[in-house]
Short mmCIF file of C-alpha atoms and ligand atoms in Angstrom, two decimals:
data_model
loop_
_atom_site.label_atom_id
_atom_site.label_comp_id
_atom_site.label_asym_id
_atom_site.label_seq_id
_atom_site.Cartn_x
_atom_site.Cartn_y
_atom_site.Cartn_z
CA PHE F 1 129.80 87.76 95.29
CA TRP F 2 132.79 89.96 96.61
CA ALA F 3 132.32 90.48 100.48
CA VAL F 4 133.43 94.13 101.57
CA ASP F 5 132.13 93.88 105.01
CA ASN F 6 133.72 94.60 108.47
CA PHE F 7 135.41 91.12 108.59
CA LEU F 8 137.88 92.19 105.42
CA ASN F 9 140.64 94.22 105.93
CA GLU F 10 141.08 97.22 103.94
CA ARG F 11 143.05 96.20 101.30
CA GLN F 12 141.11 93.33 100.45
CA HIS F 13 137.79 95.95 100.57
CA SER F 14 139.76 97.91 97.88
CA GLU F 15 140.47 95.32 95.52
CA HIS F 16 136.78 93.88 95.76
CA ILE F 17 135.60 97.46 94.64
CA LYS F 18 138.55 97.78 92.37
CA GLU F 19 137.24 94.42 90.72
CA ALA F 20 133.40 95.51 90.33
CA ALA F 21 134.38 99.14 89.41
CA MET F 22 136.28 97.17 86.38
CA TRP F 23 133.38 95.30 85.43
CA ILE F 24 131.50 98.93 85.23
CA THR F 25 134.21 100.67 83.00
CA LYS F 26 133.58 97.13 80.83
CA GLY F 27 129.83 97.42 80.15
CA GLU F 28 128.90 95.03 82.65
CA VAL F 29 126.64 95.87 85.62
CA VAL F 30 127.15 95.02 89.10
CA ALA F 31 125.17 95.63 92.56
CA PHE F 32 126.37 97.38 95.26
CA PRO F 33 125.17 98.81 98.87
CA THR F 34 124.04 102.28 99.41
CA GLU F 35 122.72 104.05 102.81
CA THR F 36 119.16 103.00 101.05
CA VAL F 37 118.77 99.53 99.50
CA TYR F 38 121.16 97.93 97.26
CA GLY F 39 121.53 99.38 93.64
CA LEU F 40 122.50 97.74 90.35
CA GLY F 41 124.52 99.99 88.67
CA ALA F 42 125.76 100.22 85.12
CA ASN F 43 127.83 103.13 82.99
CA ALA F 44 125.27 105.72 82.62
CA LEU F 45 126.65 107.54 79.05
CA GLU F 46 126.49 103.57 77.62
CA GLU F 47 123.38 102.74 76.12
CA THR F 48 123.97 99.26 75.89
CA ALA F 49 125.49 99.02 79.43
CA VAL F 50 122.32 100.60 81.04
CA LYS F 51 120.13 98.30 78.67
CA LYS F 52 121.80 95.27 80.90
CA ILE F 53 120.17 96.73 83.68
CA PHE F 54 116.40 96.47 82.41
CA GLU F 55 116.94 93.33 81.14
CA ALA F 56 118.57 91.42 84.67
CA LYS F 57 115.84 93.17 86.56
CA GLY F 58 112.70 92.75 84.44
CA ARG F 59 111.95 96.14 84.40
CA PRO F 60 109.68 98.15 82.13
CA SER F 61 111.64 100.31 79.88
CA ASP F 62 109.67 103.35 80.58
CA ASN F 63 110.73 103.36 83.86
CA PRO F 64 114.10 105.57 84.08
CA LEU F 65 116.71 104.90 86.54
CA ILE F 66 118.88 107.30 88.66
CA VAL F 67 122.20 108.33 88.36
CA HIS F 68 124.78 108.11 91.19
CA ILE F 69 127.72 110.30 91.17
CA ALA F 70 130.82 110.85 93.69
CA SER F 71 130.69 114.72 93.48
CA VAL F 72 128.93 117.74 92.18
CA LYS F 73 132.00 118.09 89.85
CA GLN F 74 130.20 115.28 87.81
CA LEU F 75 127.02 117.54 87.24
CA ASP F 76 128.37 119.46 84.42
CA GLU F 77 128.43 116.75 82.32
CA LEU F 78 124.90 115.64 82.99
CA VAL F 79 122.76 118.75 83.14
CA THR F 80 122.02 121.92 81.52
CA ASP F 81 121.00 123.90 84.42
CA ILE F 82 121.25 123.70 88.52
CA PRO F 83 118.40 126.03 89.83
CA PRO F 84 119.57 128.14 93.24
CA LEU F 85 117.06 125.80 95.12
CA ALA F 86 118.06 122.69 93.47
CA LYS F 87 121.42 123.85 94.88
CA LYS F 88 120.28 124.61 98.10
CA LEU F 89 119.09 120.36 98.53
CA MET F 90 122.72 119.40 97.27
CA ASP F 91 124.11 121.65 99.69
CA HIS F 92 122.28 120.13 102.50
CA PHE F 93 121.41 116.69 101.77
CA TRP F 94 124.21 115.23 99.91
CA PRO F 95 125.67 112.89 100.54
CA GLY F 96 122.36 110.70 100.99
CA PRO F 97 119.30 109.77 100.59
CA LEU F 98 117.41 112.75 98.20
CA THR F 99 117.41 112.32 94.28
CA ILE F 100 117.15 115.72 92.41
CA ILE F 101 115.76 115.51 88.92
CA LEU F 102 117.25 118.31 86.70
CA LYS F 103 117.29 118.93 82.73
CA LYS F 104 119.46 116.35 81.27
CA LYS F 105 122.28 116.69 78.84
CA GLU F 106 123.01 114.69 75.51
CA SER F 107 125.46 112.61 77.01
CA VAL F 108 123.11 110.92 79.29
CA ALA F 109 121.98 107.47 77.85
CA THR F 110 118.51 107.61 76.35
CA SER F 111 117.26 104.59 78.31
CA VAL F 112 118.48 106.16 81.78
CA THR F 113 115.64 108.69 81.46
CA ALA F 114 113.22 106.70 79.72
CA GLY F 115 113.12 109.01 77.03
CA LEU F 116 112.19 111.92 79.11
CA ASP F 117 114.74 115.66 78.92
CA THR F 118 115.26 115.00 82.45
CA VAL F 119 117.37 112.74 84.76
CA ALA F 120 117.45 111.68 88.60
CA ILE F 121 120.76 112.02 90.26
CA ARG F 122 121.93 111.53 93.83
CA ILE F 123 125.10 111.41 95.78
CA PRO F 124 124.80 107.96 98.19
CA ASP F 125 125.93 108.32 101.71
CA HIS F 126 127.88 104.96 101.84
CA PRO F 127 131.74 104.51 101.52
CA VAL F 128 131.85 101.17 99.06
CA ALA F 129 129.31 103.47 96.95
CA ILE F 130 131.26 106.55 96.62
CA GLU F 131 134.71 104.19 96.73
CA LEU F 132 133.00 102.27 93.54
CA LEU F 133 132.08 105.92 91.92
CA LYS F 134 135.34 107.30 91.94
CA GLN F 135 136.96 103.95 90.94
CA ALA F 136 135.23 103.49 87.98
CA ASN F 137 135.05 107.15 87.14
CA VAL F 138 131.98 107.29 85.00
CA PRO F 139 128.31 108.23 86.13
CA VAL F 140 126.47 104.86 87.55
CA ALA F 141 122.93 104.78 86.56
CA ALA F 142 121.35 102.36 89.31
CA PRO F 143 117.82 101.31 90.42
CA SER F 144 116.98 99.36 93.56
CA ALA F 145 118.52 95.66 93.14
CA ASN F 146 115.89 93.36 92.85
CA LEU F 147 113.47 91.73 90.42
CA SER F 148 110.96 94.09 88.86
CA GLY F 149 107.76 94.00 91.55
CA LYS F 150 109.63 92.44 94.37
CA PRO F 151 111.09 94.95 97.67
CA SER F 152 114.06 96.22 97.41
CA PRO F 153 117.04 94.98 98.75
CA THR F 154 118.22 95.85 101.79
CA SER F 155 121.50 93.06 102.28
CA GLY F 156 123.56 91.27 99.61
CA GLU F 157 121.41 88.13 100.33
CA HIS F 158 118.42 89.56 99.22
CA VAL F 159 120.22 90.33 95.44
CA PHE F 160 121.66 87.51 95.20
CA HIS F 161 118.11 85.69 96.11
CA ASP F 162 116.69 87.84 92.92
CA LEU F 163 119.72 88.26 90.56
CA LYS F 164 122.08 85.49 90.68
CA GLY F 165 123.25 84.46 87.54
CA ARG F 166 121.63 87.72 86.10
CA ILE F 167 124.82 90.04 86.78
CA ALA F 168 128.75 90.21 86.51
CA GLY F 169 128.67 90.67 90.71
CA ILE F 170 127.78 91.76 93.99
CA LEU F 171 129.78 94.04 96.45
CA ASP F 172 128.49 92.84 99.61
CA GLY F 173 128.72 95.93 102.12
CA GLY F 174 125.91 94.06 104.58
CA GLN F 175 122.87 95.76 105.83
CA THR F 176 121.98 99.06 104.70
CA GLY F 177 120.96 101.89 107.07
CA VAL F 178 117.76 103.85 105.84
CA GLY F 179 116.31 100.50 104.42
CA LEU F 180 113.92 102.40 102.22
CA GLU F 181 114.77 104.26 99.05
CA SER F 182 115.60 108.06 98.26
CA THR F 183 113.36 110.52 98.14
CA VAL F 184 112.42 111.76 94.61
CA ILE F 185 112.10 115.41 94.34
CA ASP F 186 111.69 117.32 90.66
CA CYS F 187 113.20 120.85 90.42
CA SER F 188 113.28 121.15 86.63
CA LYS F 189 109.60 122.84 87.09
CA GLY F 190 110.09 125.56 89.22
CA ILE F 191 108.36 125.06 92.52
CA PRO F 192 110.04 121.44 93.61
CA ILE F 193 107.58 118.60 93.36
CA LEU F 194 107.96 115.56 95.78
CA TYR F 195 107.50 112.63 93.25
CA ARG F 196 108.40 109.88 96.42
CA PRO F 197 108.76 110.31 99.78
CA GLY F 198 111.66 108.18 101.05
CA GLY F 199 115.23 108.48 103.26
CA VAL F 200 114.97 112.91 103.38
CA THR F 201 111.51 113.69 105.27
CA ILE F 202 109.36 116.29 104.05
CA GLU F 203 109.32 118.26 106.98
CA ASP F 204 113.30 118.19 106.56
CA ILE F 205 112.92 119.66 103.01
CA GLU F 206 110.18 122.27 103.57
CA ALA F 207 112.24 123.35 106.78
CA LEU F 208 115.17 124.05 104.61
CA VAL F 209 113.54 125.74 101.71
CA GLY F 210 109.83 126.42 102.31
CA GLU F 211 106.70 124.79 100.92
CA ILE F 212 106.82 122.51 98.32
CA LYS F 213 104.78 120.41 95.68
CA VAL F 214 103.64 116.96 96.61
CA ASP F 215 102.30 114.83 93.71
CA PRO F 216 98.84 114.64 93.80
CA SER F 217 98.68 110.64 93.19
CA LEU F 218 100.48 110.15 96.78
CA LYS F 219 97.23 111.33 98.55
CA SER F 220 94.39 109.91 96.11
CA THR F 221 94.03 106.94 94.40
CA ASP F 222 92.03 108.65 91.90
CA GLU F 223 95.03 110.36 90.05
CA ALA F 224 97.84 109.42 87.62
CA PRO F 225 101.51 109.82 89.10
CA LEU F 226 103.58 112.28 87.81
CA SER F 227 106.71 110.02 87.85
CA PRO F 228 106.78 107.40 85.64
CA GLY F 229 107.83 104.48 88.39
CA MET F 230 105.15 105.12 90.93
CA LYS F 231 102.55 103.65 88.83
CA TYR F 232 104.06 100.54 89.14
CA THR F 233 102.47 97.70 91.75
CA HIS F 234 105.90 97.29 94.30
CA TYR F 235 107.11 95.50 96.40
CA ALA F 236 103.93 93.08 96.90
CA PRO F 237 104.77 89.91 99.04
CA ASN F 238 103.19 86.94 97.32
CA GLY F 239 100.63 86.15 99.52
CA THR F 240 97.59 88.97 100.00
CA LEU F 241 98.52 91.99 102.07
CA ILE F 242 95.90 93.86 104.22
CA LEU F 243 96.21 96.91 105.58
CA VAL F 244 94.42 97.62 109.00
CA ARG F 245 94.17 100.89 110.30
CA ASP F 246 92.78 99.61 113.90
CA ARG F 247 95.02 97.00 115.12
CA LYS F 248 92.74 95.89 117.77
CA GLN F 249 90.38 94.17 114.58
CA ILE F 250 93.34 92.01 113.36
CA PRO F 251 93.08 89.08 115.65
CA SER F 252 89.37 88.26 114.78
CA LEU F 253 90.48 88.80 111.43
CA LEU F 254 93.18 86.16 111.63
CA ALA F 255 90.84 83.65 113.34
CA GLU F 256 88.50 84.31 110.16
CA ALA F 257 91.60 83.35 107.51
CA LYS F 258 92.53 80.70 109.40
CA ALA F 259 89.17 79.04 109.88
CA GLU F 260 88.87 79.51 105.79
CA GLY F 261 92.32 76.79 105.95
CA LYS F 262 94.69 80.18 105.14
CA ARG F 263 98.26 80.35 106.16
CA THR F 264 98.28 83.72 108.05
CA GLY F 265 100.54 86.19 108.68
CA VAL F 266 101.13 89.26 110.66
CA LEU F 267 103.47 92.23 110.48
CA THR F 268 103.68 94.30 113.78
CA THR F 269 106.22 95.68 116.08
CA LYS F 270 107.92 94.93 118.93
CA ASP F 271 105.56 96.92 120.96
CA ASN F 272 102.51 94.27 120.14
CA GLN F 273 103.96 91.36 118.85
CA GLY F 274 102.46 88.96 121.40
CA SER F 275 99.02 90.27 120.87
CA TYR F 276 98.55 88.07 117.85
CA THR F 277 98.07 84.32 117.14
CA ALA F 278 99.24 83.68 113.53
CA ASP F 279 101.30 81.18 111.68
CA VAL F 280 103.82 84.05 110.94
CA ILE F 281 104.08 86.67 112.94
CA VAL F 282 107.25 89.32 112.00
CA SER F 283 107.90 91.65 114.35
CA CYS F 284 109.64 95.05 112.09
CA GLY F 285 111.41 97.39 114.71
CA SER F 286 109.67 99.64 117.01
CA ARG F 287 106.95 102.38 117.48
CA GLN F 288 108.98 104.56 119.36
CA ASP F 289 111.46 104.73 116.80
CA LEU F 290 110.11 104.55 113.36
CA ALA F 291 113.33 104.51 111.44
CA THR F 292 113.94 101.26 112.55
CA VAL F 293 110.54 100.27 111.17
CA ALA F 294 112.00 101.44 107.64
CA ASN F 295 115.26 99.81 108.05
CA GLN F 296 113.82 96.46 108.33
CA LEU F 297 110.37 96.58 106.38
CA TYR F 298 111.60 95.14 103.20
CA GLU F 299 113.03 91.94 105.14
CA SER F 300 110.00 91.47 106.87
CA LEU F 301 107.83 91.80 103.57
CA ARG F 302 110.47 89.18 102.28
CA THR F 303 109.92 86.73 105.27
CA PHE F 304 106.03 86.24 104.49
CA ASP F 305 107.21 84.88 100.90
CA GLU F 306 110.17 82.40 102.68
CA GLU F 307 107.29 81.32 105.38
CA LYS F 308 104.70 80.95 102.83
CA ALA F 309 102.01 83.24 104.08
CA GLU F 310 98.79 83.09 102.28
CA ILE F 311 97.48 86.28 103.85
CA ILE F 312 99.06 88.90 105.82
CA PHE F 313 97.59 91.35 108.11
CA SER F 314 99.66 94.58 108.62
CA GLU F 315 99.36 97.34 111.55
CA THR F 316 99.83 100.80 110.00
CA PHE F 317 101.73 103.69 110.99
CA PRO F 318 101.23 107.35 111.59
CA ALA F 319 101.53 109.44 108.20
CA GLU F 320 104.26 111.80 109.69
CA ASN F 321 108.18 112.46 109.05
CA ILE F 322 109.66 108.54 108.01
CA GLY F 323 106.24 107.41 108.48
CA ILE F 324 104.85 109.00 105.15
CA ALA F 325 107.69 106.76 103.26
CA ILE F 326 106.69 103.78 105.50
CA MET F 327 103.02 104.01 104.18
CA ASN F 328 103.79 104.78 100.65
CA ARG F 329 105.48 101.44 100.60
CA LEU F 330 103.27 99.42 102.45
CA GLU F 331 100.06 101.01 100.35
CA LYS F 332 102.05 100.08 97.21
CA ALA F 333 102.59 96.34 98.67
CA ALA F 334 99.18 95.79 99.41
CA GLY F 335 98.00 97.13 95.96
CA GLY F 336 95.86 99.47 98.09
CA LYS F 337 94.11 97.34 100.19
CA VAL F 338 93.42 99.17 103.40
CA ILE F 339 90.70 98.67 105.98
O1 TXA R 1 117.55 104.85 97.17
C1 TXA R 1 117.42 104.89 95.96
O2 TXA R 1 116.66 105.76 95.22
C2 TXA R 1 117.68 103.31 95.32
C3 TXA R 1 119.48 103.45 95.75
C4 TXA R 1 119.65 102.30 94.65
O3 TXA R 1 120.11 104.87 95.18
N1 TXA R 1 117.33 103.71 93.98
C5 TXA R 1 116.08 103.48 93.27
O4 TXA R 1 115.91 103.21 92.10
O5 TXA R 1 114.95 103.49 94.27
P1 TXA R 1 114.90 102.80 91.52
O6 TXA R 1 114.69 103.12 89.86
O7 TXA R 1 114.05 101.69 92.27
O8 TXA R 1 113.71 103.96 91.54
C6 TXA R 1 113.74 105.36 90.70
C7 TXA R 1 112.73 106.00 90.63
C8 TXA R 1 111.43 105.66 90.15
O9 TXA R 1 110.42 105.78 90.65
C9 TXA R 1 111.51 106.64 88.91
O10 TXA R 1 110.27 106.46 88.13
C10 TXA R 1 111.92 107.57 89.14
O11 TXA R 1 112.50 107.49 90.41
N2 TXA R 1 112.34 108.36 88.20
C11 TXA R 1 114.13 108.70 87.82
N3 TXA R 1 113.87 109.38 86.89
C12 TXA R 1 113.04 110.24 86.82
C13 TXA R 1 112.71 111.16 85.67
N4 TXA R 1 113.35 112.00 85.13
N5 TXA R 1 111.37 111.49 86.04
C14 TXA R 1 110.34 111.45 86.69
N6 TXA R 1 110.77 110.35 87.92
C15 TXA R 1 111.80 109.61 87.91
MG1 MG R 2 113.03 100.12 93.02
#
């Protein structure tokens, strides 16, 4: 567990990052902070190293990983071709929370891409991640550093809770900024297709490149997702989570659950937290600034497990800008239970 937060001086930072990079070059896995969530990294060119990521997380092997690089120069060894539109997205949004899918080269380990002929790539916007990638001097495959199915980690403690004893180490850089995973967009098939809403909004992307396609499964549960990872239940707390469109119904739903003897929870924001009576009331940011809700969402979901809530009612959020990503994660966490 290597701290790289503000309490240490520059020299201590760089020693810790160097040590983490050394483990990656030795074929081991380490967790590191990015601007979105913590990643669990291994050398993307080495099959045996990448396999350890899947083992540590308990991740299904048909779910491909994102390759993290420090500079666009590294694209050469990873992809066959960079379409002009992909180049435009990179120039504008990298470093940042946008993952771009392109046709892959042979050098990428097979398990990184789960056998697909494409690879997902991004340059993270976090000084510790960039320094680690530079020191390791290889592309680093990294999914979120949580146990498969659990909310993604937004602090070193979350990673420690899920993965202690299963990985070589954790670079602890404190709380992450965006708090939700990167946006995933496929640029290998002509008009870009959005697979996962995230830190870069659809509105931002369309303002730059015009209209894009959106995976139909993001709008209707009848459709099978185009990206392998989007079919899995995710982010789920242990208790039953139900999203409630009309938040005025929440007090009576809480009262009913209480009468049935359940330990109740409610996910709200500081705007409305006074309106409820429940065993566990978690306030997640403010409706005045949805970025604060994104930032605190996963930590909030983890709190319900710590407090052993059995049934949780959550407010919903407007499906625009970062609200689209927030609602996508909440819907997955609730397994589609919306009333
Ligand atoms: O913000 C993030 O993206 C974080 C940080 C660590 O960078 N990483 C992350 O990775 O969220 P992960 O593995 O939890 O999510 C990767 C997503 C999955 O839904 C996966 O199915 C999709 O990207 N994906 C990766 N490669 C793909 C490919 N070649 N084709 C389609 N989908 C792909
Ligand atoms: Mg993940």
